[in-house]
CSV table of C-alpha atoms in Angstrom, one decimal:
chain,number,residue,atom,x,y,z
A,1,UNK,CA,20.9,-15.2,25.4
A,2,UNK,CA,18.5,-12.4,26.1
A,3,UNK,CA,14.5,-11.7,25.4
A,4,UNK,CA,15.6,-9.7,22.3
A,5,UNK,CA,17.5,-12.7,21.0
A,6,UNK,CA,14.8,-15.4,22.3
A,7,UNK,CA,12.0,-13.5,20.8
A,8,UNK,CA,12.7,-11.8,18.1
A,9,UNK,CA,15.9,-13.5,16.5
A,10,UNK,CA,14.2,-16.8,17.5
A,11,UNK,CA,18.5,-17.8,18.5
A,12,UNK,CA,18.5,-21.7,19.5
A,13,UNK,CA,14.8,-22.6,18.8
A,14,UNK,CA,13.1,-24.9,16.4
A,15,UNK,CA,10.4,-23.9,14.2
A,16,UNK,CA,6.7,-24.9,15.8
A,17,UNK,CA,5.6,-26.3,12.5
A,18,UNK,CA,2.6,-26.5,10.4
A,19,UNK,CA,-0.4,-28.1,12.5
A,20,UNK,CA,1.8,-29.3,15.4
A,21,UNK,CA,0.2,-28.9,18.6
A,22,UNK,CA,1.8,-25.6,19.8
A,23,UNK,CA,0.5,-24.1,16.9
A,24,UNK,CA,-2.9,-25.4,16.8
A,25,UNK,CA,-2.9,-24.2,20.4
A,26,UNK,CA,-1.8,-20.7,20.5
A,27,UNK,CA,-4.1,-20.1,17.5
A,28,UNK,CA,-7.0,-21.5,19.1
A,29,UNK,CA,-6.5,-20.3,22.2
A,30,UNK,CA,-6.5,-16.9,20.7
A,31,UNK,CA,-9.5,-16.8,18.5
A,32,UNK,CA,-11.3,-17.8,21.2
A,33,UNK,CA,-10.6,-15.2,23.3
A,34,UNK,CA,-10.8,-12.6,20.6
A,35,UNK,CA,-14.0,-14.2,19.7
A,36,UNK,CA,-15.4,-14.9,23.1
A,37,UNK,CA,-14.7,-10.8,23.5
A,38,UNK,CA,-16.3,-9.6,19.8
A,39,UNK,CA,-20.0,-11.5,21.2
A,40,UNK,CA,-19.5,-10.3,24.5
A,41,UNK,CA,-19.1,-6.6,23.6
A,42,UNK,CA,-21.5,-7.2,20.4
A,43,UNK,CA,-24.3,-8.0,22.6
A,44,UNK,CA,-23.7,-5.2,25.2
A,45,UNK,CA,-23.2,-2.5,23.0
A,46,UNK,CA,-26.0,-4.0,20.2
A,47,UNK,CA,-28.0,-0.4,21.0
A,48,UNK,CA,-25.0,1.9,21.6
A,49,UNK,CA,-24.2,3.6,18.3
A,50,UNK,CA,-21.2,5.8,20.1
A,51,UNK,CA,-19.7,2.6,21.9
A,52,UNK,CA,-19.7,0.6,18.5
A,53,UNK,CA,-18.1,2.9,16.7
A,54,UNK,CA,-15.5,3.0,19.3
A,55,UNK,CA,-14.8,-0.4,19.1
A,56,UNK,CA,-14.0,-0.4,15.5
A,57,UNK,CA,-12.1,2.6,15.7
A,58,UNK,CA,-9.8,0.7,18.3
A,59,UNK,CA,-9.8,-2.0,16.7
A,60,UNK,CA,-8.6,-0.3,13.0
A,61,UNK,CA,-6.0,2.0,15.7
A,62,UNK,CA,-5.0,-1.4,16.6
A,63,UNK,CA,-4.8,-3.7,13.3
A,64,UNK,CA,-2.5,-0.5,11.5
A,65,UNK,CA,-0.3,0.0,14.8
A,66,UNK,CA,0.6,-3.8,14.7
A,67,UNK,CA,1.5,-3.2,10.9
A,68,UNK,CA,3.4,-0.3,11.8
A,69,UNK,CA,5.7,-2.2,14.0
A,70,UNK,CA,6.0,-5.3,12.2
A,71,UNK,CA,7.7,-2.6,9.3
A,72,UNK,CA,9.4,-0.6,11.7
A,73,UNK,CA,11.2,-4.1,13.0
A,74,UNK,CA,11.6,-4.9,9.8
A,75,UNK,CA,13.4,-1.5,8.7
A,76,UNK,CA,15.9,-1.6,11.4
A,77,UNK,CA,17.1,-5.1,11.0
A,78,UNK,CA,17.5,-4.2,7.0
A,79,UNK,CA,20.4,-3.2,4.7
A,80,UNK,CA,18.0,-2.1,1.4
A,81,UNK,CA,14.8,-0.1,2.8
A,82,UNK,CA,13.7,0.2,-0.4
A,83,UNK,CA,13.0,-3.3,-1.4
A,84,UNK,CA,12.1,-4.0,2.9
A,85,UNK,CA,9.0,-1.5,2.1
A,86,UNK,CA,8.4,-2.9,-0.9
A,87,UNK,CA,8.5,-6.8,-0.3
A,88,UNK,CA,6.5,-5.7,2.6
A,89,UNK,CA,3.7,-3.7,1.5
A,90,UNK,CA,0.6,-5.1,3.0
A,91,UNK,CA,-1.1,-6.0,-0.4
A,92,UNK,CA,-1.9,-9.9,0.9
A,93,UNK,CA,-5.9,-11.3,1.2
A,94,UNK,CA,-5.3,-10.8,5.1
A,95,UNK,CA,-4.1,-7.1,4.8
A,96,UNK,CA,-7.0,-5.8,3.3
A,97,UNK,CA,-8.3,-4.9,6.6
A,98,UNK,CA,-5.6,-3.0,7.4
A,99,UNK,CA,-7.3,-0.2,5.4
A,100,UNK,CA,-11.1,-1.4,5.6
A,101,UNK,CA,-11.2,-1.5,9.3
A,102,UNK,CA,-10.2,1.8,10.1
A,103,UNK,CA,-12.3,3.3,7.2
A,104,UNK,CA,-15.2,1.4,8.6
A,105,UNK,CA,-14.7,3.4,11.7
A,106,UNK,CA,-14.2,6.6,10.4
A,107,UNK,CA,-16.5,6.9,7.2
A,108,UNK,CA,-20.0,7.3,6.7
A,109,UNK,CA,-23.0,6.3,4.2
A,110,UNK,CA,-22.7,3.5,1.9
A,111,UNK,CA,-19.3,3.5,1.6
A,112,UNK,CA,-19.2,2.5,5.5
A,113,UNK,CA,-22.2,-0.1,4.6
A,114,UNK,CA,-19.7,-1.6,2.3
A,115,UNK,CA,-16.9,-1.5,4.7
A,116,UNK,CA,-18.8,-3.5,7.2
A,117,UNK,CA,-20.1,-5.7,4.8
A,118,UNK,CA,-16.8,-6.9,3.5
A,119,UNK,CA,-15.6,-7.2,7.2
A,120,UNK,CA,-18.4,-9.0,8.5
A,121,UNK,CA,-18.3,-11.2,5.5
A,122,UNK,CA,-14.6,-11.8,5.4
A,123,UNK,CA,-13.0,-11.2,8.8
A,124,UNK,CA,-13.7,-14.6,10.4
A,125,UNK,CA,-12.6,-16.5,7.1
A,126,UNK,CA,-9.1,-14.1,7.4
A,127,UNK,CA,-8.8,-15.3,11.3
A,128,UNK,CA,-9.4,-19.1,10.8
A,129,UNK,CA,-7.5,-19.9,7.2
A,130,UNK,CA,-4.8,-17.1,8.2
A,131,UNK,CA,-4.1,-18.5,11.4
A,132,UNK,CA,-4.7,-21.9,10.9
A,133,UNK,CA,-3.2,-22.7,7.7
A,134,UNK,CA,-0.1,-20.3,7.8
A,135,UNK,CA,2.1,-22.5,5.9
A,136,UNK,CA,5.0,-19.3,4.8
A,137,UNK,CA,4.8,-19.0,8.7
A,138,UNK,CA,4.6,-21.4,11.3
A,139,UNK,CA,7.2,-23.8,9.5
A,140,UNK,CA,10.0,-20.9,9.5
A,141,UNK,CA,9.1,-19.7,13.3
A,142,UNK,CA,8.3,-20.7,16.9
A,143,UNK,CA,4.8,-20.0,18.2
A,144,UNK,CA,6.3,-17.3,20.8
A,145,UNK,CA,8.2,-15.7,18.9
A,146,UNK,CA,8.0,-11.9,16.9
A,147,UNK,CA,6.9,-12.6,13.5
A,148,UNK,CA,4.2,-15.1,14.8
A,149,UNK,CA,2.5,-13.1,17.2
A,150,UNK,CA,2.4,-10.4,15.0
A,151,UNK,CA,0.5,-12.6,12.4
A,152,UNK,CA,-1.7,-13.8,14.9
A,153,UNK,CA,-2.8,-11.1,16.1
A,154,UNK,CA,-3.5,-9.3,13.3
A,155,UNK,CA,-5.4,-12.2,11.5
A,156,UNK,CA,-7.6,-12.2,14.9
A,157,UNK,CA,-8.4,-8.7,14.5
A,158,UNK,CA,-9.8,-9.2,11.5
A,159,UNK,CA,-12.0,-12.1,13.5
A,160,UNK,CA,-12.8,-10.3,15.6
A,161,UNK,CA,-14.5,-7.1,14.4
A,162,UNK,CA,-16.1,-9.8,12.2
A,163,UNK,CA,-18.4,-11.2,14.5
A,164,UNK,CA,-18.6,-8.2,16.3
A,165,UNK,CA,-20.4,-6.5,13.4
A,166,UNK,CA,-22.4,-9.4,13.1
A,167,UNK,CA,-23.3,-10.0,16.8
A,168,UNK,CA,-24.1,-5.8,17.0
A,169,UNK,CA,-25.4,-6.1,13.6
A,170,UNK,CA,-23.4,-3.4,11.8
A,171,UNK,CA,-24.0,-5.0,8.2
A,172,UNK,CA,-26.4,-4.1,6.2
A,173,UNK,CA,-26.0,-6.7,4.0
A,174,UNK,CA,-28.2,-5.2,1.1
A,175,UNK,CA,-28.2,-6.5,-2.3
A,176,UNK,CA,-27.8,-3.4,-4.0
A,177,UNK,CA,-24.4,-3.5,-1.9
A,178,UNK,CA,-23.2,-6.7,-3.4
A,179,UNK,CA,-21.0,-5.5,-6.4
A,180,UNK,CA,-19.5,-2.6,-4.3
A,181,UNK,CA,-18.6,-5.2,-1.8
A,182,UNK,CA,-17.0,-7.5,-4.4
A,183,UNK,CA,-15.7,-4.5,-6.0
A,184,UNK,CA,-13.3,-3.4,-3.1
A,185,UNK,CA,-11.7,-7.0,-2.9
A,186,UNK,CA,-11.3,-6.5,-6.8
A,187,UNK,CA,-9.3,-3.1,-7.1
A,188,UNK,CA,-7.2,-4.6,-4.0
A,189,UNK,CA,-6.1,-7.6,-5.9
A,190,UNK,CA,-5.9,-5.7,-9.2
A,191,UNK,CA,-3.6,-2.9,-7.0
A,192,UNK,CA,-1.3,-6.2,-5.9
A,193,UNK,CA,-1.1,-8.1,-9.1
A,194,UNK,CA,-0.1,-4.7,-10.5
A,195,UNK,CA,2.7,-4.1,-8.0
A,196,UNK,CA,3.2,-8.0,-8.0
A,197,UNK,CA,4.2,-7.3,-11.5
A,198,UNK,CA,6.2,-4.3,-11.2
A,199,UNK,CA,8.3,-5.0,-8.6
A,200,UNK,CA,8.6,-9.1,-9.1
A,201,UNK,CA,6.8,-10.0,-5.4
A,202,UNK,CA,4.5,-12.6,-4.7
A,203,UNK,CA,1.5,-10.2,-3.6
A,204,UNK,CA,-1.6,-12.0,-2.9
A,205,UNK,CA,0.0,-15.6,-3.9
A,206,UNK,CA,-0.2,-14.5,-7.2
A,207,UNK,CA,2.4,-16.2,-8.3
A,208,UNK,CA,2.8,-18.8,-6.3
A,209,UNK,CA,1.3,-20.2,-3.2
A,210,UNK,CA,4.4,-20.7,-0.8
A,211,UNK,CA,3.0,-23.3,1.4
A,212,UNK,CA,-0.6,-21.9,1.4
A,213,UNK,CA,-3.8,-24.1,-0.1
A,214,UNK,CA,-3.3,-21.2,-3.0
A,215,UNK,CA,-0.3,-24.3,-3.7
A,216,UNK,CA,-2.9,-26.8,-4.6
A,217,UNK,CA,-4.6,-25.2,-7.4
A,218,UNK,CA,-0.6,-23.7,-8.9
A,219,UNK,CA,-0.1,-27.3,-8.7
A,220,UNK,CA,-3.0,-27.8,-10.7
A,221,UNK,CA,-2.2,-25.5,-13.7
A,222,UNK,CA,1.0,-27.0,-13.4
A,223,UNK,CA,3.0,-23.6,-12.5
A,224,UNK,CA,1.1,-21.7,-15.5
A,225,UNK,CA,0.7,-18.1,-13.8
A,226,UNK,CA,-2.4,-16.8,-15.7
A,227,UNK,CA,-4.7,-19.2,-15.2
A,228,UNK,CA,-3.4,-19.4,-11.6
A,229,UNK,CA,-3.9,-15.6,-11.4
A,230,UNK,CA,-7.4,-16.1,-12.4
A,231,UNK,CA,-7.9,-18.8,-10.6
A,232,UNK,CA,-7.2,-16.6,-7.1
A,233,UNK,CA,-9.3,-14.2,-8.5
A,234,UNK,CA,-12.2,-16.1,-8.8
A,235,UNK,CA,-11.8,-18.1,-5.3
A,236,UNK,CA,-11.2,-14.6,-3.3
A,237,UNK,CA,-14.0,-12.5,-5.2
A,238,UNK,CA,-16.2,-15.8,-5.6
A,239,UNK,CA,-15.8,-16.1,-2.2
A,240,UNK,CA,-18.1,-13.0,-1.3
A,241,UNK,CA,-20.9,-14.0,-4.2
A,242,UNK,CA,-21.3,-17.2,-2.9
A,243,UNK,CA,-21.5,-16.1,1.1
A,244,UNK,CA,-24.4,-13.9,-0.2
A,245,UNK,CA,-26.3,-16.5,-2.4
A,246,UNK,CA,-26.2,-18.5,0.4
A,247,UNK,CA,-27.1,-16.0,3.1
A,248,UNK,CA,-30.6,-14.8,1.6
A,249,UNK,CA,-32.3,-18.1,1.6
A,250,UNK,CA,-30.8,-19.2,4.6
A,251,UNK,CA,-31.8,-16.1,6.9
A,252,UNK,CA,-35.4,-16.2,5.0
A,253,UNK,CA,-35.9,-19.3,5.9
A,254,UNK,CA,-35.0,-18.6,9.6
A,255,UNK,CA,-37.8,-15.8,9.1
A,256,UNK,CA,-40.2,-17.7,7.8
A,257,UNK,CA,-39.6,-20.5,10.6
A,258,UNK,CA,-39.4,-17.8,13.6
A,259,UNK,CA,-43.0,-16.3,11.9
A,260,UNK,CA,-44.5,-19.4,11.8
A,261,UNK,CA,-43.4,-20.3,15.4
A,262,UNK,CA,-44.8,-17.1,16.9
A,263,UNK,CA,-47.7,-17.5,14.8
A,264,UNK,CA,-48.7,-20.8,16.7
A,265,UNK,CA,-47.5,-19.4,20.0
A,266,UNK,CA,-50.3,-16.7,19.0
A,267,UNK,CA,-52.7,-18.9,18.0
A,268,UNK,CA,-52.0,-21.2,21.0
A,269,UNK,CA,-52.6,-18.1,23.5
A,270,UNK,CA,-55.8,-17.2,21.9
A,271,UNK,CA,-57.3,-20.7,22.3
């Protein structure tokens, strides 16, 4: 057998299975060192406008070159390009940043504020439920293998510029941002239930949740697709509205405490 066979065809080798401890390991092993980097690199470059903006730029070079070659794979090993590019068009939750991280990098003005909004608000939550409950992935295929790694790595991207935004503090995070934020996650899933309905795929989960906790709540409209449609809606775009109603009064109370804290340091000097 060679590495061709071994890696990609996965020839002779067991899938690594939902939660088993080869999964659980590669993925956190990974996202630490993708996240261990994004704070490292946040902090150094926190004043370096030029060096930022490289970083995201690699990282969007990155994030599209990796879906690149997972479709290139993909096109050789097929019969029927058509319905290949189709069935794999990256219209999933996690694929989103595909297209918002490299126009982060190369936009400007609030469009970019809502770039880096959405990634800093949804990147980590991408890298932790994408990588760790991947239930379409990790029960078909071994952790070392082609179609894993390329899943990982692209769900750890998207952790990764995350909390490198936050740690260089990229985000805006205005109010008057908060509907245009919202509103690129909603023409994204409108895009994929469309296509989801024209071509009969299940884009976004939206008609199913194939082994993902979308199951849970198809399982609770007993199979019946609208409500389940709307129910993903609400999760994924509710998601965002309720990150921001909690991070105002959380982050003004931090103020409020750090004030207050300086303000009897002050007080104490003075005495």
């Amino acid at each position: 057998m060679n590495f061709y066979e071994w890696f990609f065809l996965e020839k002779g080798r067991a899938p690594a299975g939902l939660f088993s401890f080869d999964h659980l390991f590669s993925v956190t092993l990974t996202l630490l060192i993708f996240l261990s980097l994004a704070v490292f690199l946040g902090r150094k470059f926190k004043n370096d406008e030029k060096k930022k903006q490289l970083v995201l730029l690699i990282s969007g070079i990155s994030i599209v070159t990796l879906q690149v070659a997972k479709i290139t794979y993909l096109l050789i090993q097929t019969d029927n390009i058509v319905d290949c590019l189709i069935g794999n068009a990256p219209l999933y939750f996690c694929d989103i940043m595909i297209f918002i991280i490299p126009l982060a990098a190369i936009t400007k003005g609030r469009f970019r504020e809502w770039c880096l909004d959405f990634v800093a608000i949804c990147g980590l939550l991408m890298g932790f439920m994408g990588n760790y409950f991947a239930g379409n992935l990790y029960p078909s295929h071994a952790v070392i293998s082609w179609a894993a790694m390329v899943a990982l790595l692209n769900h750890s991207i998207s952790a990764f510029v995350s909390l490198f935004v936050w740690c260089s503090k990229l985000n805006k995070m205005e109010k008057k941002n908060i509907p245009f934020v919202i509103g690129l996650l909603f023409v994204f899933m409108t895009i994929a239930l469309v296509m989801a309905y024209a071509f009969e795929k299940n884009f976004m989960f939206f008609f199913s949740g194939d082994g993902t906790p979308f199951t849970i709540f198809y399982d609770l409209v007993k199979g019946n697709v609208v409500p389940y449609q709307i129910i993903i809606y609400i999760l994924q775009c509710g998601y965002i509205g309720v990150f921001y109603a909690l991070y105002y009064p959380i982050t003004a109370s931090i103020k409020r405490r750090n004030e207050a804290h300086q303000a009897q340091k002050a007080a104490t000097e003075n005495e």
